[in-house]
mmCIF file of C-alpha atoms in Angstrom:
data_model
loop_
_atom_site.group_PDB
_atom_site.id
_atom_site.type_symbol
_atom_site.label_atom_id
_atom_site.label_comp_id
_atom_site.label_asym_id
_atom_site.label_seq_id
_atom_site.Cartn_x
_atom_site.Cartn_y
_atom_site.Cartn_z
ATOM 1 C CA MET P 170 71.466 -217.285 229.609
ATOM 2 C CA ALA P 171 73.583 -215.981 227.402
ATOM 3 C CA ALA P 172 72.529 -213.102 225.001
ATOM 4 C CA ARG P 173 71.577 -214.381 221.324
ATOM 5 C CA SER P 174 73.890 -212.693 218.710
ATOM 6 C CA ALA P 175 74.677 -213.019 214.855
ATOM 7 C CA ALA P 176 78.393 -212.988 215.410
ATOM 8 C CA PRO P 177 78.901 -216.286 214.696
ATOM 9 C CA PHE P 178 77.210 -216.864 211.514
ATOM 10 C CA VAL P 179 79.472 -213.430 210.501
ATOM 11 C CA PRO P 180 82.479 -214.699 208.163
ATOM 12 C CA GLU P 181 85.453 -212.776 209.490
ATOM 13 C CA GLY P 182 87.133 -211.018 206.403
ATOM 14 C CA ALA P 183 84.192 -211.608 203.936
ATOM 15 C CA ASP P 184 83.315 -209.268 201.618
ATOM 16 C CA LEU P 185 79.588 -208.144 200.732
ATOM 17 C CA ALA P 186 78.862 -211.279 198.453
ATOM 18 C CA ALA P 187 80.005 -213.529 200.906
ATOM 19 C CA LEU P 188 78.262 -211.623 204.254
ATOM 20 C CA ARG P 189 74.762 -211.416 202.003
ATOM 21 C CA ALA P 190 75.126 -215.563 201.473
ATOM 22 C CA ALA P 191 76.441 -215.919 204.951
ATOM 23 C CA ALA P 192 73.179 -213.549 206.019
ATOM 24 C CA ARG P 193 70.575 -216.259 204.588
ATOM 25 C CA GLY P 194 71.264 -219.037 207.232
ATOM 26 C CA CYS P 195 71.797 -216.474 210.012
ATOM 27 C CA GLU P 196 69.889 -217.925 213.887
ATOM 28 C CA GLY P 197 71.321 -215.459 215.902
ATOM 29 C CA CYS P 198 67.778 -214.175 217.246
ATOM 30 C CA ASP P 199 64.236 -215.999 216.715
ATOM 31 C CA LEU P 200 63.281 -213.082 214.291
ATOM 32 C CA TYR P 201 64.244 -215.566 211.383
ATOM 33 C CA ARG P 202 61.549 -218.344 212.248
ATOM 34 C CA PRO P 203 58.518 -216.453 211.086
ATOM 35 C CA ALA P 204 60.254 -214.191 208.344
ATOM 36 C CA THR P 205 60.098 -215.143 204.936
ATOM 37 C CA GLN P 206 63.567 -214.204 204.336
ATOM 38 C CA THR P 207 66.617 -212.490 205.295
ATOM 39 C CA VAL P 208 66.554 -209.106 203.627
ATOM 40 C CA PHE P 209 70.473 -207.649 203.297
ATOM 41 C CA GLY P 210 71.929 -204.534 201.981
ATOM 42 C CA GLU P 211 72.320 -203.639 198.663
ATOM 43 C CA GLY P 212 74.417 -200.907 196.963
ATOM 44 C CA PRO P 213 77.873 -199.982 195.853
ATOM 45 C CA PRO P 214 80.772 -201.582 197.684
ATOM 46 C CA ASP P 215 82.549 -198.431 197.840
ATOM 47 C CA ALA P 216 79.540 -195.820 198.157
ATOM 48 C CA ARG P 217 80.151 -193.063 199.839
ATOM 49 C CA LEU P 218 76.647 -192.966 201.405
ATOM 50 C CA LEU P 219 75.232 -195.742 203.619
ATOM 51 C CA ILE P 220 71.775 -195.165 204.637
ATOM 52 C CA VAL P 221 70.294 -197.489 207.625
ATOM 53 C CA GLY P 222 66.675 -198.363 208.292
ATOM 54 C CA GLU P 223 64.682 -199.969 210.931
ATOM 55 C CA GLN P 224 64.141 -203.467 209.152
ATOM 56 C CA PRO P 225 62.577 -204.713 206.446
ATOM 57 C CA GLY P 226 58.941 -204.226 205.775
ATOM 58 C CA ASP P 227 56.189 -206.816 204.437
ATOM 59 C CA VAL P 228 57.231 -206.054 200.851
ATOM 60 C CA GLU P 229 61.074 -206.501 201.235
ATOM 61 C CA ASP P 230 60.401 -209.689 203.309
ATOM 62 C CA ARG P 231 58.651 -211.041 200.343
ATOM 63 C CA GLU P 232 60.995 -209.755 197.549
ATOM 64 C CA GLY P 233 63.955 -210.040 199.724
ATOM 65 C CA GLN P 234 65.588 -206.539 198.593
ATOM 66 C CA PRO P 235 65.659 -203.757 201.102
ATOM 67 C CA PHE P 236 63.624 -200.369 200.825
ATOM 68 C CA VAL P 237 61.292 -201.562 197.685
ATOM 69 C CA GLY P 238 57.992 -200.737 199.571
ATOM 70 C CA PRO P 239 56.118 -197.445 199.914
ATOM 71 C CA ALA P 240 58.578 -196.303 201.901
ATOM 72 C CA GLY P 241 61.543 -197.270 199.932
ATOM 73 C CA LYS P 242 59.946 -195.380 196.816
ATOM 74 C CA LEU P 243 59.259 -191.985 199.228
ATOM 75 C CA LEU P 244 63.446 -191.920 200.161
ATOM 76 C CA ASP P 245 63.820 -192.661 195.994
ATOM 77 C CA LYS P 246 62.015 -189.808 195.561
ATOM 78 C CA ALA P 247 63.696 -187.721 198.446
ATOM 79 C CA LEU P 248 66.678 -189.054 197.392
ATOM 80 C CA ALA P 249 66.328 -187.844 193.540
ATOM 81 C CA GLU P 250 65.151 -184.549 194.635
ATOM 82 C CA ALA P 251 68.055 -184.044 196.895
ATOM 83 C CA ASP P 252 70.633 -184.698 194.119
ATOM 84 C CA LEU P 253 71.307 -187.883 195.853
ATOM 85 C CA LEU P 254 70.656 -190.998 193.174
ATOM 86 C CA ARG P 255 69.957 -193.969 195.198
ATOM 87 C CA GLU P 256 72.026 -196.062 192.697
ATOM 88 C CA GLY P 257 74.973 -194.613 194.270
ATOM 89 C CA VAL P 258 73.585 -195.117 197.767
ATOM 90 C CA TYR P 259 74.082 -198.545 199.993
ATOM 91 C CA VAL P 260 71.031 -199.314 201.855
ATOM 92 C CA THR P 261 70.716 -201.855 204.672
ATOM 93 C CA ASN P 262 68.714 -202.223 207.697
ATOM 94 C CA ALA P 263 69.578 -202.479 211.533
ATOM 95 C CA VAL P 264 67.610 -205.459 211.844
ATOM 96 C CA LYS P 265 67.789 -207.813 208.805
ATOM 97 C CA HIS P 266 64.382 -209.846 209.449
ATOM 98 C CA PHE P 267 60.692 -208.788 208.859
ATOM 99 C CA LYS P 268 59.257 -208.611 212.363
ATOM 100 C CA PHE P 269 55.395 -208.301 212.429
ATOM 101 C CA VAL P 270 51.867 -209.568 214.143
ATOM 102 C CA PRO P 271 49.492 -211.025 212.294
ATOM 103 C CA ALA P 272 46.445 -208.816 211.339
ATOM 104 C CA GLU P 273 43.213 -209.771 213.110
ATOM 105 C CA ARG P 274 41.793 -210.360 209.806
ATOM 106 C CA GLY P 275 42.777 -211.015 206.602
ATOM 107 C CA LYS P 276 46.344 -212.263 205.634
ATOM 108 C CA ARG P 277 47.981 -208.685 206.731
ATOM 109 C CA ARG P 278 50.929 -208.631 208.935
ATOM 110 C CA ILE P 279 51.878 -205.428 210.725
ATOM 111 C CA HIS P 280 55.133 -204.361 211.322
ATOM 112 C CA LYS P 281 56.125 -204.432 215.069
ATOM 113 C CA THR P 282 58.895 -202.716 216.141
ATOM 114 C CA PRO P 283 62.190 -204.987 217.181
ATOM 115 C CA ALA P 284 63.569 -205.133 220.579
ATOM 116 C CA ARG P 285 66.482 -203.794 221.726
ATOM 117 C CA GLY P 286 67.902 -207.359 222.159
ATOM 118 C CA GLU P 287 66.749 -208.082 218.656
ATOM 119 C CA VAL P 288 68.838 -204.842 217.510
ATOM 120 C CA VAL P 289 71.921 -205.684 219.303
ATOM 121 C CA ALA P 290 71.672 -209.494 218.195
ATOM 122 C CA CYS P 291 72.245 -208.499 214.812
ATOM 123 C CA LEU P 292 74.340 -205.189 215.140
ATOM 124 C CA PRO P 293 77.759 -208.181 214.027
ATOM 125 C CA TRP P 294 75.874 -207.614 210.101
ATOM 126 C CA LEU P 295 75.733 -204.197 210.255
ATOM 127 C CA HIS P 296 79.284 -203.876 211.399
ATOM 128 C CA ALA P 297 80.493 -206.240 209.125
ATOM 129 C CA GLU P 298 78.839 -203.531 206.320
ATOM 130 C CA LEU P 299 80.167 -200.621 208.002
ATOM 131 C CA GLY P 300 83.297 -202.192 207.651
ATOM 132 C CA GLN P 301 83.279 -202.941 204.003
ATOM 133 C CA VAL P 302 82.077 -200.252 202.487
ATOM 134 C CA ARG P 303 83.530 -197.742 204.771
ATOM 135 C CA PRO P 304 80.939 -194.768 203.584
ATOM 136 C CA GLU P 305 82.104 -190.926 204.392
ATOM 137 C CA LEU P 306 78.830 -190.447 205.653
ATOM 138 C CA VAL P 307 76.167 -192.835 207.304
ATOM 139 C CA VAL P 308 72.605 -191.826 207.439
ATOM 140 C CA CYS P 309 70.013 -192.993 209.931
ATOM 141 C CA LEU P 310 66.579 -193.111 209.350
ATOM 142 C CA GLY P 311 64.938 -193.286 212.220
ATOM 143 C CA ALA P 312 65.419 -194.184 216.292
ATOM 144 C CA THR P 313 66.185 -197.707 215.940
ATOM 145 C CA ALA P 314 68.452 -197.222 213.457
ATOM 146 C CA ALA P 315 70.044 -194.127 215.010
ATOM 147 C CA LYS P 316 70.237 -195.921 218.541
ATOM 148 C CA ALA P 317 71.977 -199.358 216.487
ATOM 149 C CA VAL P 318 74.557 -196.928 215.372
ATOM 150 C CA LEU P 319 74.911 -194.080 217.710
ATOM 151 C CA GLY P 320 73.968 -195.468 221.122
ATOM 152 C CA SER P 321 70.662 -196.296 223.350
ATOM 153 C CA ALA P 322 70.487 -192.950 225.020
ATOM 154 C CA TYR P 323 70.371 -191.201 221.232
ATOM 155 C CA LYS P 324 67.208 -189.013 220.564
ATOM 156 C CA VAL P 325 66.238 -188.184 216.994
ATOM 157 C CA SER P 326 63.972 -185.915 217.786
ATOM 158 C CA GLU P 327 66.329 -183.748 219.404
ATOM 159 C CA ARG P 328 69.471 -184.051 217.216
ATOM 160 C CA ARG P 329 67.734 -184.708 213.838
ATOM 161 C CA GLY P 330 69.763 -183.585 210.719
ATOM 162 C CA GLN P 331 72.849 -182.902 212.593
ATOM 163 C CA LEU P 332 76.106 -183.713 211.749
ATOM 164 C CA GLU P 333 77.706 -186.619 214.460
ATOM 165 C CA GLN P 334 80.842 -188.136 214.812
ATOM 166 C CA ALA P 335 80.552 -192.486 215.356
ATOM 167 C CA ASP P 336 84.155 -194.315 215.211
ATOM 168 C CA ASP P 337 85.563 -194.018 211.854
ATOM 169 C CA TYR P 338 82.607 -192.144 210.046
ATOM 170 C CA ARG P 339 80.138 -189.245 210.289
ATOM 171 C CA VAL P 340 76.157 -189.514 210.949
ATOM 172 C CA ILE P 341 73.347 -187.690 209.944
ATOM 173 C CA THR P 342 69.906 -188.668 211.599
ATOM 174 C CA THR P 343 66.253 -188.217 210.099
ATOM 175 C CA VAL P 344 62.867 -189.581 210.311
ATOM 176 C CA HIS P 345 62.363 -192.749 208.928
ATOM 177 C CA PRO P 346 60.006 -192.597 205.584
ATOM 178 C CA SER P 347 57.361 -194.603 207.042
ATOM 179 C CA SER P 348 56.526 -192.087 209.574
ATOM 180 C CA VAL P 349 56.072 -189.552 206.998
ATOM 181 C CA LEU P 350 53.991 -191.603 205.087
ATOM 182 C CA ARG P 351 51.560 -191.759 208.100
ATOM 183 C CA ALA P 352 52.105 -187.690 209.196
ATOM 184 C CA PRO P 353 48.705 -186.117 209.696
ATOM 185 C CA ASP P 354 50.240 -183.369 207.243
ATOM 186 C CA ARG P 355 52.191 -185.565 205.017
ATOM 187 C CA ALA P 356 53.401 -181.984 203.036
ATOM 188 C CA GLU P 357 54.900 -180.460 205.605
ATOM 189 C CA ALA P 358 56.516 -184.146 206.766
ATOM 190 C CA TYR P 359 58.023 -184.923 203.369
ATOM 191 C CA ALA P 360 59.731 -181.057 203.447
ATOM 192 C CA ALA P 361 61.282 -181.529 206.636
ATOM 193 C CA PHE P 362 62.834 -185.065 205.413
ATOM 194 C CA LEU P 363 64.032 -183.766 202.216
ATOM 195 C CA ALA P 364 65.810 -180.676 203.978
ATOM 196 C CA ASP P 365 67.372 -183.489 205.871
ATOM 197 C CA LEU P 366 68.681 -184.997 203.095
ATOM 198 C CA ARG P 367 69.911 -181.576 201.592
ATOM 199 C CA THR P 368 72.015 -181.108 204.488
ATOM 200 C CA VAL P 369 73.306 -184.649 203.713
ATOM 201 C CA ARG P 370 74.070 -183.925 200.484
ATOM 202 C CA ASP P 371 75.961 -181.025 201.516
ATOM 203 C CA HIS P 372 77.855 -182.380 204.111
ATOM 204 C CA LEU P 373 79.008 -185.635 201.570
ATOM 205 C CA GLY P 374 80.362 -182.180 199.232
ATOM 206 C CA THR P 375 83.111 -181.305 202.037
#
């Protein structure tokens, strides 16, 4: 059985607006079935900095925009403190649909990490975004995003905050802001995350 892929749904040579419109109809893997909608990337088409997360969360799935939930608000705060304004950044996710399991009680939907096959199936969208934006620097938030960009063997725990090279762009990896929210010592985790973003700012200035 052939591996599933978004590739047939990605219009070749399309600009970001056309890619976003086409992504609404993507059935490249089964995650589109339970999700409310596709959550495509947003930001300036000529952004110098492109940030990649794992996947949209519950709030993003309902609103159709990336990084607008609690983790997104923490990211906005850290970007501002690192002198990296969100308005100048293109933000997206490695996977464009929310993967979740229903809570045992109530209507809550609990995040579930995408499988490697689901990440690979969605890569054509990320590659198309990178090809259109052509950022100077890419920041990967968390293991799923880092492995999507730098390969399945990459370990954020060993390499976070360090400058990497991937194809035509430079990459820095760090943790996902959601992990900061879950950290036992949130202040310490936030300080380390902010330090990584300040490293990003320093490299973007060179």
